Short mmCIF file of C-alpha atoms and ligand atoms in Angstrom, two decimals:
data_model
loop_
_atom_site.label_atom_id
_atom_site.label_comp_id
_atom_site.label_asym_id
_atom_site.label_seq_id
_atom_site.Cartn_x
_atom_site.Cartn_y
_atom_site.Cartn_z
CA MET A 1 -230.46 76.21 80.42
CA PRO A 2 -227.39 77.86 81.84
CA GLY A 3 -225.89 80.42 79.55
CA THR A 4 -222.15 80.27 79.02
CA ALA A 5 -220.60 83.56 80.14
CA ASP A 6 -217.19 82.50 78.82
CA GLU A 7 -215.12 79.34 78.72
CA GLN A 8 -214.21 79.62 82.40
CA SER A 9 -217.55 80.57 83.92
CA VAL A 10 -221.18 79.58 83.82
CA SER A 11 -224.22 81.77 84.35
CA VAL A 12 -226.71 80.32 86.81
CA ARG A 13 -230.02 81.51 88.14
CA VAL A 14 -230.57 79.93 91.54
CA MET A 15 -233.00 80.47 94.39
CA VAL A 16 -231.27 80.56 97.79
CA ASN A 17 -233.33 80.88 100.95
CA ASP A 18 -236.26 82.27 98.93
CA ARG A 19 -234.15 84.90 97.17
CA ALA A 20 -233.33 84.71 93.45
CA HIS A 21 -229.70 85.14 92.42
CA GLN A 22 -228.14 85.45 88.99
CA LEU A 23 -224.47 84.55 89.24
CA ASP A 24 -221.51 83.88 86.98
CA VAL A 25 -219.68 81.03 88.67
CA ASP A 26 -216.28 79.65 87.82
CA ALA A 27 -216.16 76.28 86.13
CA GLY A 28 -214.38 74.73 89.11
CA GLU A 29 -216.38 76.53 91.78
CA VAL A 30 -218.29 74.46 94.32
CA LEU A 31 -221.58 75.51 95.84
CA LEU A 32 -220.08 75.87 99.34
CA GLY A 33 -217.72 78.57 98.07
CA THR A 34 -220.53 80.37 96.28
CA LEU A 35 -222.68 80.41 99.38
CA ARG A 36 -219.97 81.48 101.79
CA ASP A 37 -217.83 83.79 99.66
CA ARG A 38 -220.32 85.38 97.31
CA LEU A 39 -223.59 85.32 99.25
CA GLY A 40 -222.22 85.66 102.78
CA LEU A 41 -224.01 82.54 103.98
CA THR A 42 -221.41 81.14 106.37
CA GLY A 43 -223.71 78.67 108.13
CA PRO A 44 -222.56 75.77 105.93
CA LYS A 45 -219.07 74.85 107.13
CA GLU A 46 -216.04 73.39 105.40
CA ALA A 47 -214.22 70.60 107.19
CA CYS A 48 -213.13 67.68 105.02
CA GLY A 49 -213.88 69.31 101.67
CA GLU A 50 -214.38 65.82 100.24
CA GLY A 51 -218.03 64.99 100.85
CA GLU A 52 -217.28 62.84 103.87
CA CYS A 53 -218.23 64.78 107.02
CA GLY A 54 -221.54 66.56 106.39
CA ALA A 55 -220.50 69.93 107.82
CA CYS A 56 -221.31 71.67 104.52
CA THR A 57 -224.70 70.05 103.97
CA VAL A 58 -227.43 72.17 102.42
CA LEU A 59 -230.73 71.27 100.80
CA VAL A 60 -230.98 71.35 97.02
CA ASP A 61 -234.54 70.92 95.80
CA GLY A 62 -235.32 69.65 99.30
CA GLY A 63 -232.65 66.96 99.47
CA PRO A 64 -229.43 67.10 101.48
CA VAL A 65 -226.22 67.47 99.48
CA ALA A 66 -222.58 68.04 100.36
CA SER A 67 -222.09 71.52 99.00
CA CYS A 68 -218.28 71.17 99.12
CA ILE A 69 -218.36 68.79 96.16
CA LEU A 70 -221.37 70.05 94.22
CA ALA A 71 -220.47 72.18 91.22
CA ALA A 72 -222.07 75.59 91.62
CA GLY A 73 -222.75 75.52 87.90
CA SER A 74 -225.10 72.58 88.38
CA THR A 75 -227.53 74.60 90.49
CA ASN A 76 -229.09 76.52 87.64
CA GLY A 77 -232.87 76.55 88.10
CA ARG A 78 -232.67 74.82 91.46
CA VAL A 79 -233.75 75.76 94.96
CA VAL A 80 -231.10 75.87 97.69
CA ARG A 81 -231.72 76.20 101.40
CA THR A 82 -229.06 76.73 104.02
CA VAL A 83 -229.32 76.78 107.79
CA GLU A 84 -229.87 80.55 107.58
CA GLY A 85 -233.08 79.85 105.69
CA LEU A 86 -234.66 77.52 108.23
CA ALA A 87 -235.97 79.86 110.89
CA GLY A 88 -238.44 82.67 110.42
CA THR A 89 -237.42 86.19 111.31
CA ASP A 90 -238.11 85.78 115.00
CA GLU A 91 -238.78 82.10 115.64
CA LEU A 92 -236.64 78.99 115.44
CA THR A 93 -238.09 75.89 113.81
CA THR A 94 -239.50 73.14 115.99
CA LEU A 95 -236.35 71.13 115.33
CA GLN A 96 -234.06 74.01 116.27
CA GLN A 97 -236.02 74.61 119.47
CA ALA A 98 -235.67 70.92 120.33
CA PHE A 99 -231.90 71.19 119.77
CA VAL A 100 -231.77 74.00 122.31
CA ARG A 101 -233.87 72.09 124.87
CA HIS A 102 -231.75 68.94 124.53
CA ALA A 103 -228.36 70.72 124.45
CA ALA A 104 -227.76 69.04 121.10
CA VAL A 105 -225.22 71.74 120.19
CA GLN A 106 -221.79 71.85 121.76
CA CYS A 107 -219.06 73.40 119.60
CA GLY A 108 -221.69 73.82 116.89
CA TYR A 109 -219.47 73.15 113.90
CA CYS A 110 -221.50 70.18 112.71
CA THR A 111 -224.86 71.69 113.65
CA PRO A 112 -225.80 73.46 110.39
CA GLY A 113 -225.30 70.27 108.41
CA VAL A 114 -227.03 68.12 111.00
CA LEU A 115 -230.04 70.43 111.03
CA MET A 116 -230.33 70.23 107.25
CA VAL A 117 -230.31 66.44 107.04
CA LEU A 118 -232.80 66.17 109.88
CA THR A 119 -235.04 68.82 108.33
CA ALA A 120 -235.09 66.76 105.12
CA LEU A 121 -235.81 63.60 107.09
CA LEU A 122 -238.73 65.13 108.98
CA ASP A 123 -240.14 66.47 105.71
CA ASP A 124 -240.03 62.98 104.19
CA VAL A 125 -240.78 60.87 107.28
CA PRO A 126 -243.01 62.73 109.74
CA GLU A 127 -242.74 60.01 112.40
CA PRO A 128 -239.23 58.60 112.11
CA THR A 129 -237.90 55.84 114.33
CA GLU A 130 -234.62 56.19 116.17
CA THR A 131 -233.12 53.97 113.48
CA ASP A 132 -234.38 56.36 110.79
CA VAL A 133 -232.77 59.29 112.58
CA ARG A 134 -229.45 57.55 113.10
CA ARG A 135 -229.44 56.39 109.48
CA ALA A 136 -230.08 59.95 108.29
CA LEU A 137 -227.12 61.14 110.38
CA ALA A 138 -224.75 58.50 109.00
CA GLY A 139 -222.94 61.05 106.82
CA ASN A 140 -222.62 63.74 109.48
CA ILE A 141 -219.66 63.64 111.84
CA CYS A 142 -220.10 65.15 115.29
CA ARG A 143 -217.04 65.06 117.54
CA CYS A 144 -218.77 66.49 120.60
CA THR A 145 -222.22 65.19 121.47
CA GLY A 146 -222.04 61.44 120.99
CA TYR A 147 -225.21 61.95 118.92
CA GLN A 148 -227.63 60.98 121.70
CA GLN A 149 -228.89 64.52 122.33
CA ILE A 150 -229.21 65.09 118.59
CA VAL A 151 -231.30 61.94 118.17
CA GLU A 152 -233.48 62.84 121.15
CA ALA A 153 -234.06 66.32 119.79
CA ALA A 154 -235.04 64.99 116.38
CA LEU A 155 -237.48 62.48 117.86
CA GLU A 156 -239.04 65.11 120.07
CA ALA A 157 -239.40 67.51 117.15
CA ALA A 158 -241.11 64.78 115.20
CA GLY A 159 -243.50 64.11 118.07
CA THR A 160 -242.29 60.54 118.43
CA VAL A 161 -241.03 61.26 121.93
CA GLN A 162 -242.62 63.81 124.22
CA SER A 163 -240.35 65.82 126.50
S1 LIG B 1 -216.89 69.70 104.19
FE1 LIG B 1 -218.34 68.90 102.81
S2 LIG B 1 -218.67 66.89 103.46
FE2 LIG B 1 -217.05 67.62 104.73
S1 LIG B 2 -221.32 69.84 118.32
FE1 LIG B 2 -219.15 69.88 117.98
S2 LIG B 2 -218.87 68.60 116.23
FE2 LIG B 2 -220.97 68.40 116.71
#
């Protein structure tokens, strides 16, 4: 159970990218602010700030969430992963490598969120269809790619389509 530090803050113990953190977060603080401003994890981006664009998506207990609208105080005892926590120290994930091969990144602003939703999809559905991929991306706005390269990269990473 979270301990109450005072009326305006909440004490949370949260695992972020395999590191444990004990933090006092403000009552109105959202997870995106905690990650970026306190932990220096600037991969998750803020765009709409209203849960509509997907730029801030991270995984909480393995599922994608819009961190711009999730209360940081609700993450006590939970496991958070950001785009910084996907790759190993010297190797990109299969999905990230496919993004590079397919030029699925242009300006890159949407990319951290897109990678997180697709990582969750591939964890849940090892052989997704194109429809599965497009459905997973429904909450992620990309102004640059037209999505086709992103979809192709996801399908290749899943082994559904061979390059
Ligand atoms: S910034 Fe969070 S969904 Fe747009
Ligand atoms: S690559 Fe620019 S918004 Fe997606």
